[in-house]
Amino acid sequence: MAGIYLHIPFCKKACHYCDFHFSTSMGLKEEMVQAIVRELELRQDYLQGQHVQTVYFGGGTPSLLNQQELQLLLATIKSLFIVSDDVEITLEANPDDLTPQKLQELRAAGINRLSIGLQSFHGPHLQLMNRAHTAAESLRCVQDAQAAGFGNITVDLIYGIPAPDHSLWHQDLATLFSLGVQHASCYALTIEPDTVFGRWSTKGKFKAPDDEFTAQQFETLLEQMQQHGFEQYEISNFCQPGYESKHNGNYWRGVHYLGVGPSAHSFNGHSRQYNVAHNKKYIDALKQDQVPFEVEELTLADQANDHLLTTLRTSWGCDLHKLEQDFKYSIREAHAGYLQELQGKGLAIIKNEVLYLTDKGKLLADQITLELFIEKVEKA
C-alpha cells in the first residue's frame, strides 16, 4: 500500500498566509506537466511494486490543469505503477475554477474526491487573505460539485482570523454544515515569516488574534463537529463516518509515498527525498533525465520522532509498544514524570499501550510532541 503526491506549483494569486512553493506565472505549465511525467517514469521503482491506493494532486492550485493534462498524468501513473481498483484520487481546487463544465471535466479525467479551498464564507476575510474567489463562489462551487456527481467532498476552513468576536466563525461553521459535505479540514491561521502576513506583522501592519481567541474557536470547532456527527481523526481533520482521507491518513500512519513535482517530498520508511523548490531548475533537470532532489537518511531517532509527530495528532494515538519494539525507545522510561504530569492535567491518557491526547491536550499538541522528542536512539 502506497501513495503518489503530485505538486502542481501554479496559482492565480498569492494568498497572504501561504508559504508553499508556487508561481503566479503560467508560462511553464505545459513544460511542467511533461517534466512531471518524466519524473514519474524515472522514479517508477521508488515504491518497489507496492500497490498505489491514493493519488493526490496538491499545490499550488491543481484545478488550473485542464482535462487533457490530468488524463495524461493519471494515465502515466496507471501505466507505471500497480494502482488499486478502488484508488482514491483527490484534487485540490479553488472555488473560482469550479464551473459546471470544469467539474464535468474533472469527473471525466478520473478525479473522485475534491478538496476545495474555501477558507471562509465571509467576503472581507477572503479579501484580507487575498483569495481569488468570493463568498458567493464558495457556496456555489460546492453545490455545483454535488450536482455534478461528486460524493466525496472536503473543504478547507481557516479560523483564528482577526475579528471582534466569534460570530463570523459560528456563521462559517453553520454554513459548512448546511452544505452536507463529507469532510472538512480546519486550520488555525499561522503567520509564517516569508509571507505577506509575516512581513506585515513585522512592520506592525497586521496583528493576529491572541492564543486564547484562537483556542476558543478551536473548542467551538470540536463541539460543533461532534454535534453534527463528524469524527475528528486528526487535529485539523474531521469526517463523516467512512470518509477519512485515505491519502492523508496514510501519511500519519507512516505509509510510503512518492512525491513528484518541484518541492515535493517522498518517504520510503528509511529516508526522505526533497525535490528542488524552483520551477525552471526542476524542468531543466528533467529535460536531462535527472531528478533534482536531496536525500535525508533517517536515523532510528528520526523515525521515532516521526512516529510521535504524526500519531499524536490522530485519533488512533501513539503506539508505545511500537516505539519500543521498532525504535528501541521507551517514552515511559525517558519521560515518566512528564507523562504523569500530562495525565494529571487532563492533557493525555494512556489506554491499552497507546498514548492519546485529550481535546484539551490537542491545543498544545506541538508543544507536547517537542517535549517527547528524542535526540538519539541507539540501534539494537
Tab-separated table of C-alpha atoms in Angstrom:
chain	number	residue	atom	x	y	z
A	1	MET	CA	0.000	0.000	0.000
A	2	ALA	CA	1.433	3.371	-1.046
A	3	GLY	CA	0.533	6.819	-2.320
A	4	ILE	CA	1.585	9.278	-5.001
A	5	TYR	CA	1.560	13.043	-4.485
A	6	LEU	CA	1.832	15.463	-7.421
A	7	HIS	CA	2.728	19.078	-6.665
A	8	ILE	CA	1.263	21.489	-9.209
A	9	PRO	CA	3.119	24.754	-8.493
A	10	PHE	CA	0.834	27.382	-10.028
A	11	CYS	CA	-1.670	29.832	-8.555
A	12	LYS	CA	-3.652	32.752	-9.914
A	13	LYS	CA	-2.836	34.853	-6.857
A	14	ALA	CA	-0.556	34.645	-3.843
A	15	CYS	CA	-2.594	34.172	-0.665
A	16	HIS	CA	-1.275	36.348	2.133
A	17	TYR	CA	-0.816	33.417	4.541
A	18	CYS	CA	0.715	30.824	2.184
A	19	ASP	CA	4.373	29.772	2.199
A	20	PHE	CA	4.040	26.766	-0.123
A	21	HIS	CA	6.029	26.702	-3.342
A	22	PHE	CA	4.131	28.151	-6.319
A	23	SER	CA	4.312	30.641	-9.168
A	24	THR	CA	1.639	33.027	-10.421
A	25	SER	CA	3.088	32.799	-13.934
A	26	MET	CA	1.571	30.040	-16.080
A	27	GLY	CA	4.221	30.262	-18.787
A	28	LEU	CA	5.866	26.968	-17.792
A	29	LYS	CA	2.696	24.950	-17.161
A	30	GLU	CA	2.892	22.728	-20.266
A	31	GLU	CA	6.602	22.053	-19.733
A	32	MET	CA	5.928	21.345	-16.052
A	33	VAL	CA	3.385	18.653	-16.886
A	34	GLN	CA	5.874	16.987	-19.246
A	35	ALA	CA	8.595	17.217	-16.586
A	36	ILE	CA	6.334	15.563	-14.002
A	37	VAL	CA	5.556	12.799	-16.492
A	38	ARG	CA	9.286	12.273	-16.948
A	39	GLU	CA	9.895	12.194	-13.201
A	40	LEU	CA	7.226	9.537	-12.816
A	41	GLU	CA	8.995	7.472	-15.473
A	42	LEU	CA	12.392	7.887	-13.842
A	43	ARG	CA	11.108	7.031	-10.378
A	44	GLN	CA	8.768	4.166	-11.144
A	45	ASP	CA	10.818	1.803	-8.961
A	46	TYR	CA	10.695	4.009	-5.861
A	47	LEU	CA	7.636	2.286	-4.380
A	48	GLN	CA	9.085	-1.173	-5.085
A	49	GLY	CA	5.923	-2.664	-6.512
A	50	GLN	CA	3.607	-1.607	-3.701
A	51	HIS	CA	0.001	-1.069	-4.696
A	52	VAL	CA	-0.884	2.609	-5.082
A	53	GLN	CA	-4.003	3.215	-3.024
A	54	THR	CA	-4.102	7.023	-3.256
A	55	VAL	CA	-3.173	9.735	-5.750
A	56	TYR	CA	-3.237	13.341	-4.583
A	57	PHE	CA	-2.956	16.484	-6.727
A	58	GLY	CA	-1.785	19.294	-4.429
A	59	GLY	CA	-0.201	22.661	-4.860
A	60	GLY	CA	-0.409	25.363	-5.733
A	61	THR	CA	-3.718	25.060	-7.497
A	62	PRO	CA	-4.113	21.769	-9.400
A	63	SER	CA	-7.541	22.835	-10.674
A	64	LEU	CA	-5.609	25.052	-13.119
A	65	LEU	CA	-4.737	21.872	-15.055
A	66	ASN	CA	-7.006	21.075	-17.976
A	67	GLN	CA	-8.686	17.732	-18.591
A	68	GLN	CA	-6.037	16.538	-21.051
A	69	GLU	CA	-3.195	17.332	-18.649
A	70	LEU	CA	-4.897	15.482	-15.805
A	71	GLN	CA	-5.641	12.494	-18.013
A	72	LEU	CA	-2.019	12.380	-19.179
A	73	LEU	CA	-0.696	12.386	-15.620
A	74	LEU	CA	-3.146	9.736	-14.433
A	75	ALA	CA	-2.570	7.554	-17.494
A	76	THR	CA	1.176	7.750	-16.856
A	77	ILE	CA	0.700	6.675	-13.248
A	78	LYS	CA	-1.513	3.748	-14.236
A	79	SER	CA	0.993	2.619	-16.863
A	80	LEU	CA	3.963	2.673	-14.483
A	81	PHE	CA	2.551	1.640	-11.103
A	82	ILE	CA	0.222	-1.006	-9.726
A	83	VAL	CA	-2.870	1.080	-9.000
A	84	SER	CA	-5.653	-0.314	-6.811
A	85	ASP	CA	-9.085	-0.666	-8.395
A	86	ASP	CA	-10.577	1.488	-5.622
A	87	VAL	CA	-7.835	4.141	-5.751
A	88	GLU	CA	-8.721	7.456	-4.102
A	89	ILE	CA	-7.826	10.305	-6.495
A	90	THR	CA	-8.002	13.714	-4.814
A	91	LEU	CA	-7.609	17.087	-6.469
A	92	GLU	CA	-7.255	20.366	-4.610
A	93	ALA	CA	-9.335	23.095	-6.228
A	94	ASN	CA	-10.170	26.752	-5.796
A	95	PRO	CA	-13.856	27.724	-5.944
A	96	ASP	CA	-13.378	30.185	-8.818
A	97	ASP	CA	-12.125	27.341	-11.047
A	98	LEU	CA	-15.059	25.030	-10.418
A	99	THR	CA	-17.537	25.901	-13.130
A	100	PRO	CA	-20.093	23.217	-14.066
A	101	GLN	CA	-18.059	22.480	-17.209
A	102	LYS	CA	-14.812	22.206	-15.242
A	103	LEU	CA	-16.448	19.837	-12.772
A	104	GLN	CA	-17.580	17.561	-15.583
A	105	GLU	CA	-14.041	17.594	-16.988
A	106	LEU	CA	-12.602	16.616	-13.609
A	107	ARG	CA	-15.036	13.736	-13.329
A	108	ALA	CA	-14.187	12.611	-16.871
A	109	ALA	CA	-10.464	12.777	-16.071
A	110	GLY	CA	-10.915	10.354	-13.157
A	111	ILE	CA	-10.963	12.605	-10.090
A	112	ASN	CA	-13.195	11.010	-7.444
A	113	ARG	CA	-12.502	13.255	-4.442
A	114	LEU	CA	-12.466	17.059	-4.374
A	115	SER	CA	-10.623	19.165	-1.809
A	116	ILE	CA	-11.987	22.699	-2.109
A	117	GLY	CA	-10.082	25.601	-0.569
A	118	LEU	CA	-12.956	27.737	0.688
A	119	GLN	CA	-11.103	29.143	3.757
A	120	SER	CA	-14.083	31.345	4.709
A	121	PHE	CA	-17.641	32.231	3.720
A	122	HIS	CA	-17.085	35.850	4.775
A	123	GLY	CA	-16.173	38.228	1.936
A	124	PRO	CA	-13.939	40.635	3.912
A	125	HIS	CA	-11.961	37.708	5.324
A	126	LEU	CA	-11.406	36.336	1.822
A	127	GLN	CA	-10.228	39.772	0.709
A	128	LEU	CA	-7.908	40.055	3.716
A	129	MET	CA	-6.311	36.723	2.789
A	130	ASN	CA	-6.135	37.743	-0.907
A	131	ARG	CA	-8.189	34.795	-2.055
A	132	ALA	CA	-9.204	34.729	-5.725
A	133	HIS	CA	-12.848	33.800	-5.068
A	134	THR	CA	-15.865	35.398	-3.465
A	135	ALA	CA	-18.122	34.189	-0.664
A	136	ALA	CA	-20.854	33.507	-3.219
A	137	GLU	CA	-18.482	31.299	-5.216
A	138	SER	CA	-17.683	29.336	-2.039
A	139	LEU	CA	-21.320	28.314	-1.757
A	140	ARG	CA	-21.975	27.826	-5.452
A	141	CYS	CA	-18.990	25.599	-6.194
A	142	VAL	CA	-19.859	23.045	-3.502
A	143	GLN	CA	-23.449	22.834	-4.691
A	144	ASP	CA	-22.306	22.547	-8.318
A	145	ALA	CA	-19.823	19.804	-7.381
A	146	GLN	CA	-22.585	17.844	-5.685
A	147	ALA	CA	-24.840	18.313	-8.703
A	148	ALA	CA	-22.011	17.066	-10.935
A	149	GLY	CA	-21.952	13.792	-9.014
A	150	PHE	CA	-19.070	14.262	-6.569
A	151	GLY	CA	-19.995	12.331	-3.447
A	152	ASN	CA	-16.702	12.721	-1.602
A	153	ILE	CA	-16.007	16.404	-0.988
A	154	THR	CA	-13.764	18.011	1.596
A	155	VAL	CA	-13.480	21.736	2.219
A	156	ASP	CA	-10.829	23.821	3.960
A	157	LEU	CA	-11.656	26.492	6.514
A	158	ILE	CA	-9.339	28.800	8.434
A	159	TYR	CA	-10.071	30.024	11.958
A	160	GLY	CA	-8.210	32.469	14.159
A	161	ILE	CA	-8.696	35.254	11.612
A	162	PRO	CA	-8.742	38.734	13.190
A	163	ALA	CA	-12.318	39.619	14.193
A	164	PRO	CA	-14.023	41.499	17.034
A	165	ASP	CA	-15.726	38.331	18.316
A	166	HIS	CA	-16.517	34.729	17.368
A	167	SER	CA	-19.766	35.349	15.474
A	168	LEU	CA	-18.222	35.021	11.996
A	169	TRP	CA	-16.625	31.696	12.924
A	170	HIS	CA	-20.001	30.422	14.153
A	171	GLN	CA	-21.531	31.549	10.855
A	172	ASP	CA	-18.813	29.807	8.839
A	173	LEU	CA	-19.419	26.552	10.687
A	174	ALA	CA	-23.195	26.812	10.297
A	175	THR	CA	-22.782	27.350	6.557
A	176	LEU	CA	-20.363	24.425	6.330
A	177	PHE	CA	-22.814	22.032	7.965
A	178	SER	CA	-25.672	23.262	5.773
A	179	LEU	CA	-23.754	22.167	2.659
A	180	GLY	CA	-23.685	18.487	3.596
A	181	VAL	CA	-20.049	17.812	2.709
A	182	GLN	CA	-18.386	14.600	3.892
A	183	HIS	CA	-15.129	16.037	5.224
A	184	ALA	CA	-13.595	19.272	6.480
A	185	SER	CA	-10.042	20.364	7.215
A	186	CYS	CA	-9.932	23.319	9.602
A	187	TYR	CA	-6.665	25.094	10.311
A	188	ALA	CA	-5.676	27.879	12.654
A	189	LEU	CA	-4.247	30.884	10.835
A	190	THR	CA	-0.469	30.623	11.115
A	191	ILE	CA	1.758	33.608	10.435
A	192	GLU	CA	4.824	32.393	8.548
A	193	PRO	CA	7.784	34.800	8.195
A	194	ASP	CA	8.125	34.643	4.397
A	195	THR	CA	4.509	35.595	3.640
A	196	VAL	CA	2.644	38.860	3.234
A	197	PHE	CA	1.094	38.444	6.684
A	198	GLY	CA	4.525	37.705	8.112
A	199	ARG	CA	6.026	40.832	6.591
A	200	TRP	CA	3.021	42.917	7.634
A	201	SER	CA	3.337	41.603	11.183
A	202	THR	CA	6.987	42.643	11.332
A	203	LYS	CA	6.015	46.158	10.215
A	204	GLY	CA	3.070	46.344	12.615
A	205	LYS	CA	0.509	46.379	9.786
A	206	PHE	CA	-1.108	43.089	10.796
A	207	LYS	CA	-1.846	41.586	14.190
A	208	ALA	CA	-3.048	38.022	14.594
A	209	PRO	CA	-5.507	37.211	17.394
A	210	ASP	CA	-4.045	36.053	20.680
A	211	ASP	CA	-3.756	32.375	21.542
A	212	GLU	CA	-6.823	32.437	23.790
A	213	PHE	CA	-9.044	33.759	20.980
A	214	THR	CA	-7.849	31.037	18.600
A	215	ALA	CA	-8.153	28.339	21.276
A	216	GLN	CA	-11.764	29.325	21.906
A	217	GLN	CA	-12.535	28.934	18.216
A	218	PHE	CA	-10.850	25.526	18.205
A	219	GLU	CA	-13.003	24.454	21.149
A	220	THR	CA	-16.105	25.648	19.305
A	221	LEU	CA	-14.964	23.679	16.271
A	222	LEU	CA	-14.669	20.464	18.304
A	223	GLU	CA	-18.088	20.933	19.900
A	224	GLN	CA	-19.839	21.717	16.619
A	225	MET	CA	-18.199	18.888	14.696
A	226	GLN	CA	-19.244	16.376	17.323
A	227	GLN	CA	-22.805	17.700	17.387
A	228	HIS	CA	-23.066	17.290	13.608
A	229	GLY	CA	-21.757	13.734	13.508
A	230	PHE	CA	-18.201	14.422	12.338
A	231	GLU	CA	-15.336	12.342	13.688
A	232	GLN	CA	-12.059	14.092	14.496
A	233	TYR	CA	-9.454	11.635	13.274
A	234	GLU	CA	-6.595	14.163	13.225
A	235	ILE	CA	-6.283	17.519	14.971
A	236	SER	CA	-7.335	19.518	11.900
A	237	ASN	CA	-9.366	16.887	10.041
A	238	PHE	CA	-12.976	15.853	10.506
A	239	CYS	CA	-15.151	13.456	8.554
A	240	GLN	CA	-18.490	11.766	8.444
A	241	PRO	CA	-18.086	8.045	9.242
A	242	GLY	CA	-16.275	6.281	6.405
A	243	TYR	CA	-14.948	9.437	4.731
A	244	GLU	CA	-11.481	9.759	6.232
A	245	SER	CA	-8.912	10.976	3.697
A	246	LYS	CA	-7.056	7.785	2.819
A	247	HIS	CA	-4.108	9.748	1.451
A	248	ASN	CA	-3.556	11.967	4.487
A	249	GLY	CA	-4.373	9.127	6.830
A	250	ASN	CA	-1.596	7.123	5.240
A	251	TYR	CA	0.872	9.973	5.855
A	252	TRP	CA	0.072	9.804	9.553
A	253	ARG	CA	0.333	6.022	9.566
A	254	GLY	CA	3.818	6.073	8.033
A	255	VAL	CA	2.779	4.581	4.686
A	256	HIS	CA	5.313	5.072	1.892
A	257	TYR	CA	4.650	7.673	-0.779
A	258	LEU	CA	6.270	9.126	-3.876
A	259	GLY	CA	6.154	12.900	-4.307
A	260	VAL	CA	6.702	14.344	-7.779
A	261	GLY	CA	6.946	17.943	-8.938
A	262	PRO	CA	9.008	20.853	-7.599
A	263	SER	CA	9.203	20.981	-3.764
A	264	ALA	CA	7.501	17.579	-3.418
A	265	HIS	CA	8.674	15.179	-0.696
A	266	SER	CA	8.947	11.388	-0.807
A	267	PHE	CA	9.199	8.842	2.004
A	268	ASN	CA	10.127	5.162	1.892
A	269	GLY	CA	10.491	4.332	5.566
A	270	HIS	CA	14.226	4.887	5.914
A	271	SER	CA	14.782	8.151	4.010
A	272	ARG	CA	13.083	11.292	2.770
A	273	GLN	CA	13.684	12.996	-0.539
A	274	TYR	CA	13.083	16.689	-1.181
A	275	ASN	CA	12.701	17.940	-4.737
A	276	VAL	CA	14.131	21.338	-5.612
A	277	ALA	CA	11.632	24.152	-4.969
A	278	HIS	CA	12.294	26.006	-8.226
A	279	ASN	CA	10.189	25.526	-11.337
A	280	LYS	CA	12.792	26.211	-14.013
A	281	LYS	CA	15.559	24.255	-12.284
A	282	TYR	CA	13.165	21.339	-11.904
A	283	ILE	CA	12.124	21.395	-15.577
A	284	ASP	CA	15.685	21.852	-16.862
A	285	ALA	CA	16.936	18.906	-14.796
A	286	LEU	CA	14.174	16.602	-16.032
A	287	LYS	CA	14.983	17.532	-19.620
A	288	GLN	CA	18.378	15.984	-18.867
A	289	ASP	CA	16.717	12.905	-17.316
A	290	GLN	CA	17.804	13.959	-13.847
A	291	VAL	CA	15.544	14.315	-10.811
A	292	PRO	CA	16.773	17.284	-8.733
A	293	PHE	CA	16.378	16.199	-5.116
A	294	GLU	CA	18.217	15.932	-1.831
A	295	VAL	CA	18.078	12.832	0.349
A	296	GLU	CA	17.872	12.694	4.133
A	297	GLU	CA	18.666	9.310	5.615
A	298	LEU	CA	16.538	8.776	8.707
A	299	THR	CA	18.177	7.576	11.889
A	300	LEU	CA	16.273	5.442	14.333
A	301	ALA	CA	15.705	8.603	16.378
A	302	ASP	CA	14.326	10.403	13.336
A	303	GLN	CA	11.918	7.555	12.696
A	304	ALA	CA	10.794	7.515	16.323
A	305	ASN	CA	10.235	11.275	16.278
A	306	ASP	CA	8.278	10.990	13.037
A	307	HIS	CA	6.078	8.379	14.675
A	308	LEU	CA	5.475	10.697	17.623
A	309	LEU	CA	4.855	13.758	15.449
A	310	THR	CA	2.274	12.092	13.238
A	311	THR	CA	0.409	9.714	15.528
A	312	LEU	CA	-0.049	12.063	18.480
A	313	ARG	CA	-2.162	14.257	16.190
A	314	THR	CA	-4.541	11.423	15.368
A	315	SER	CA	-7.485	9.667	16.944
A	316	TRP	CA	-5.594	6.364	16.946
A	317	GLY	CA	-2.793	7.807	19.098
A	318	CYS	CA	0.846	6.871	19.589
A	319	ASP	CA	1.508	3.157	19.981
A	320	LEU	CA	4.036	2.989	22.821
A	321	HIS	CA	4.720	-0.688	22.205
A	322	LYS	CA	5.602	0.061	18.570
A	323	LEU	CA	8.029	2.761	19.709
A	324	GLU	CA	9.737	0.271	21.987
A	325	GLN	CA	9.764	-2.617	19.522
A	326	ASP	CA	10.593	-0.805	16.279
A	327	PHE	CA	12.667	2.131	17.518
A	328	LYS	CA	14.074	0.756	20.801
A	329	TYR	CA	12.790	3.713	22.756
A	330	SER	CA	10.558	3.788	25.823
A	331	ILE	CA	8.769	7.061	26.488
A	332	ARG	CA	7.548	5.593	29.749
A	333	GLU	CA	11.126	5.292	30.963
A	334	ALA	CA	12.516	8.500	29.481
A	335	HIS	CA	9.539	10.739	30.315
A	336	ALA	CA	7.765	9.036	33.194
A	337	GLY	CA	7.359	12.282	35.145
A	338	TYR	CA	6.148	14.254	32.150
A	339	LEU	CA	3.624	11.578	31.173
A	340	GLN	CA	2.285	11.605	34.720
A	341	GLU	CA	2.025	15.401	34.544
A	342	LEU	CA	0.145	15.262	31.241
A	343	GLN	CA	-2.347	12.768	32.610
A	344	GLY	CA	-2.747	14.679	35.858
A	345	LYS	CA	-3.603	17.880	33.956
A	346	GLY	CA	-6.080	16.068	31.716
A	347	LEU	CA	-3.954	16.609	28.613
A	348	ALA	CA	-3.354	12.933	27.765
A	349	ILE	CA	-4.394	9.412	28.630
A	350	ILE	CA	-2.703	6.035	28.196
A	351	LYS	CA	-5.000	3.157	27.322
A	352	ASN	CA	-4.035	-0.298	26.072
A	353	GLU	CA	-0.408	0.721	25.428
A	354	VAL	CA	-1.472	3.768	23.393
A	355	LEU	CA	-0.886	7.430	24.280
A	356	TYR	CA	-3.739	9.752	23.308
A	357	LEU	CA	-4.073	13.498	23.621
A	358	THR	CA	-7.358	14.752	25.039
A	359	ASP	CA	-9.250	17.649	23.446
A	360	LYS	CA	-7.510	19.910	25.946
A	361	GLY	CA	-4.158	18.361	25.054
A	362	LYS	CA	-4.699	18.826	21.324
A	363	LEU	CA	-4.487	22.568	21.866
A	364	LEU	CA	-0.892	22.005	22.970
A	365	ALA	CA	-0.035	19.163	20.587
A	366	ASP	CA	3.072	20.750	19.083
A	367	GLN	CA	4.488	21.691	22.481
A	368	ILE	CA	3.799	18.260	23.949
A	369	THR	CA	5.336	16.476	20.974
A	370	LEU	CA	8.505	18.559	21.196
A	371	GLU	CA	8.836	17.652	24.872
A	372	LEU	CA	8.631	13.961	23.955
A	373	PHE	CA	11.044	14.158	21.027
A	374	ILE	CA	14.251	12.220	21.475
A	375	GLU	CA	17.713	13.344	20.431
A	376	LYS	CA	19.222	9.919	19.906
A	377	VAL	CA	18.099	6.316	19.781
A	378	GLU	CA	20.753	3.652	19.845
A	379	LYS	CA	20.440	0.896	17.260
A	380	ALA	CA	19.791	-2.544	18.617
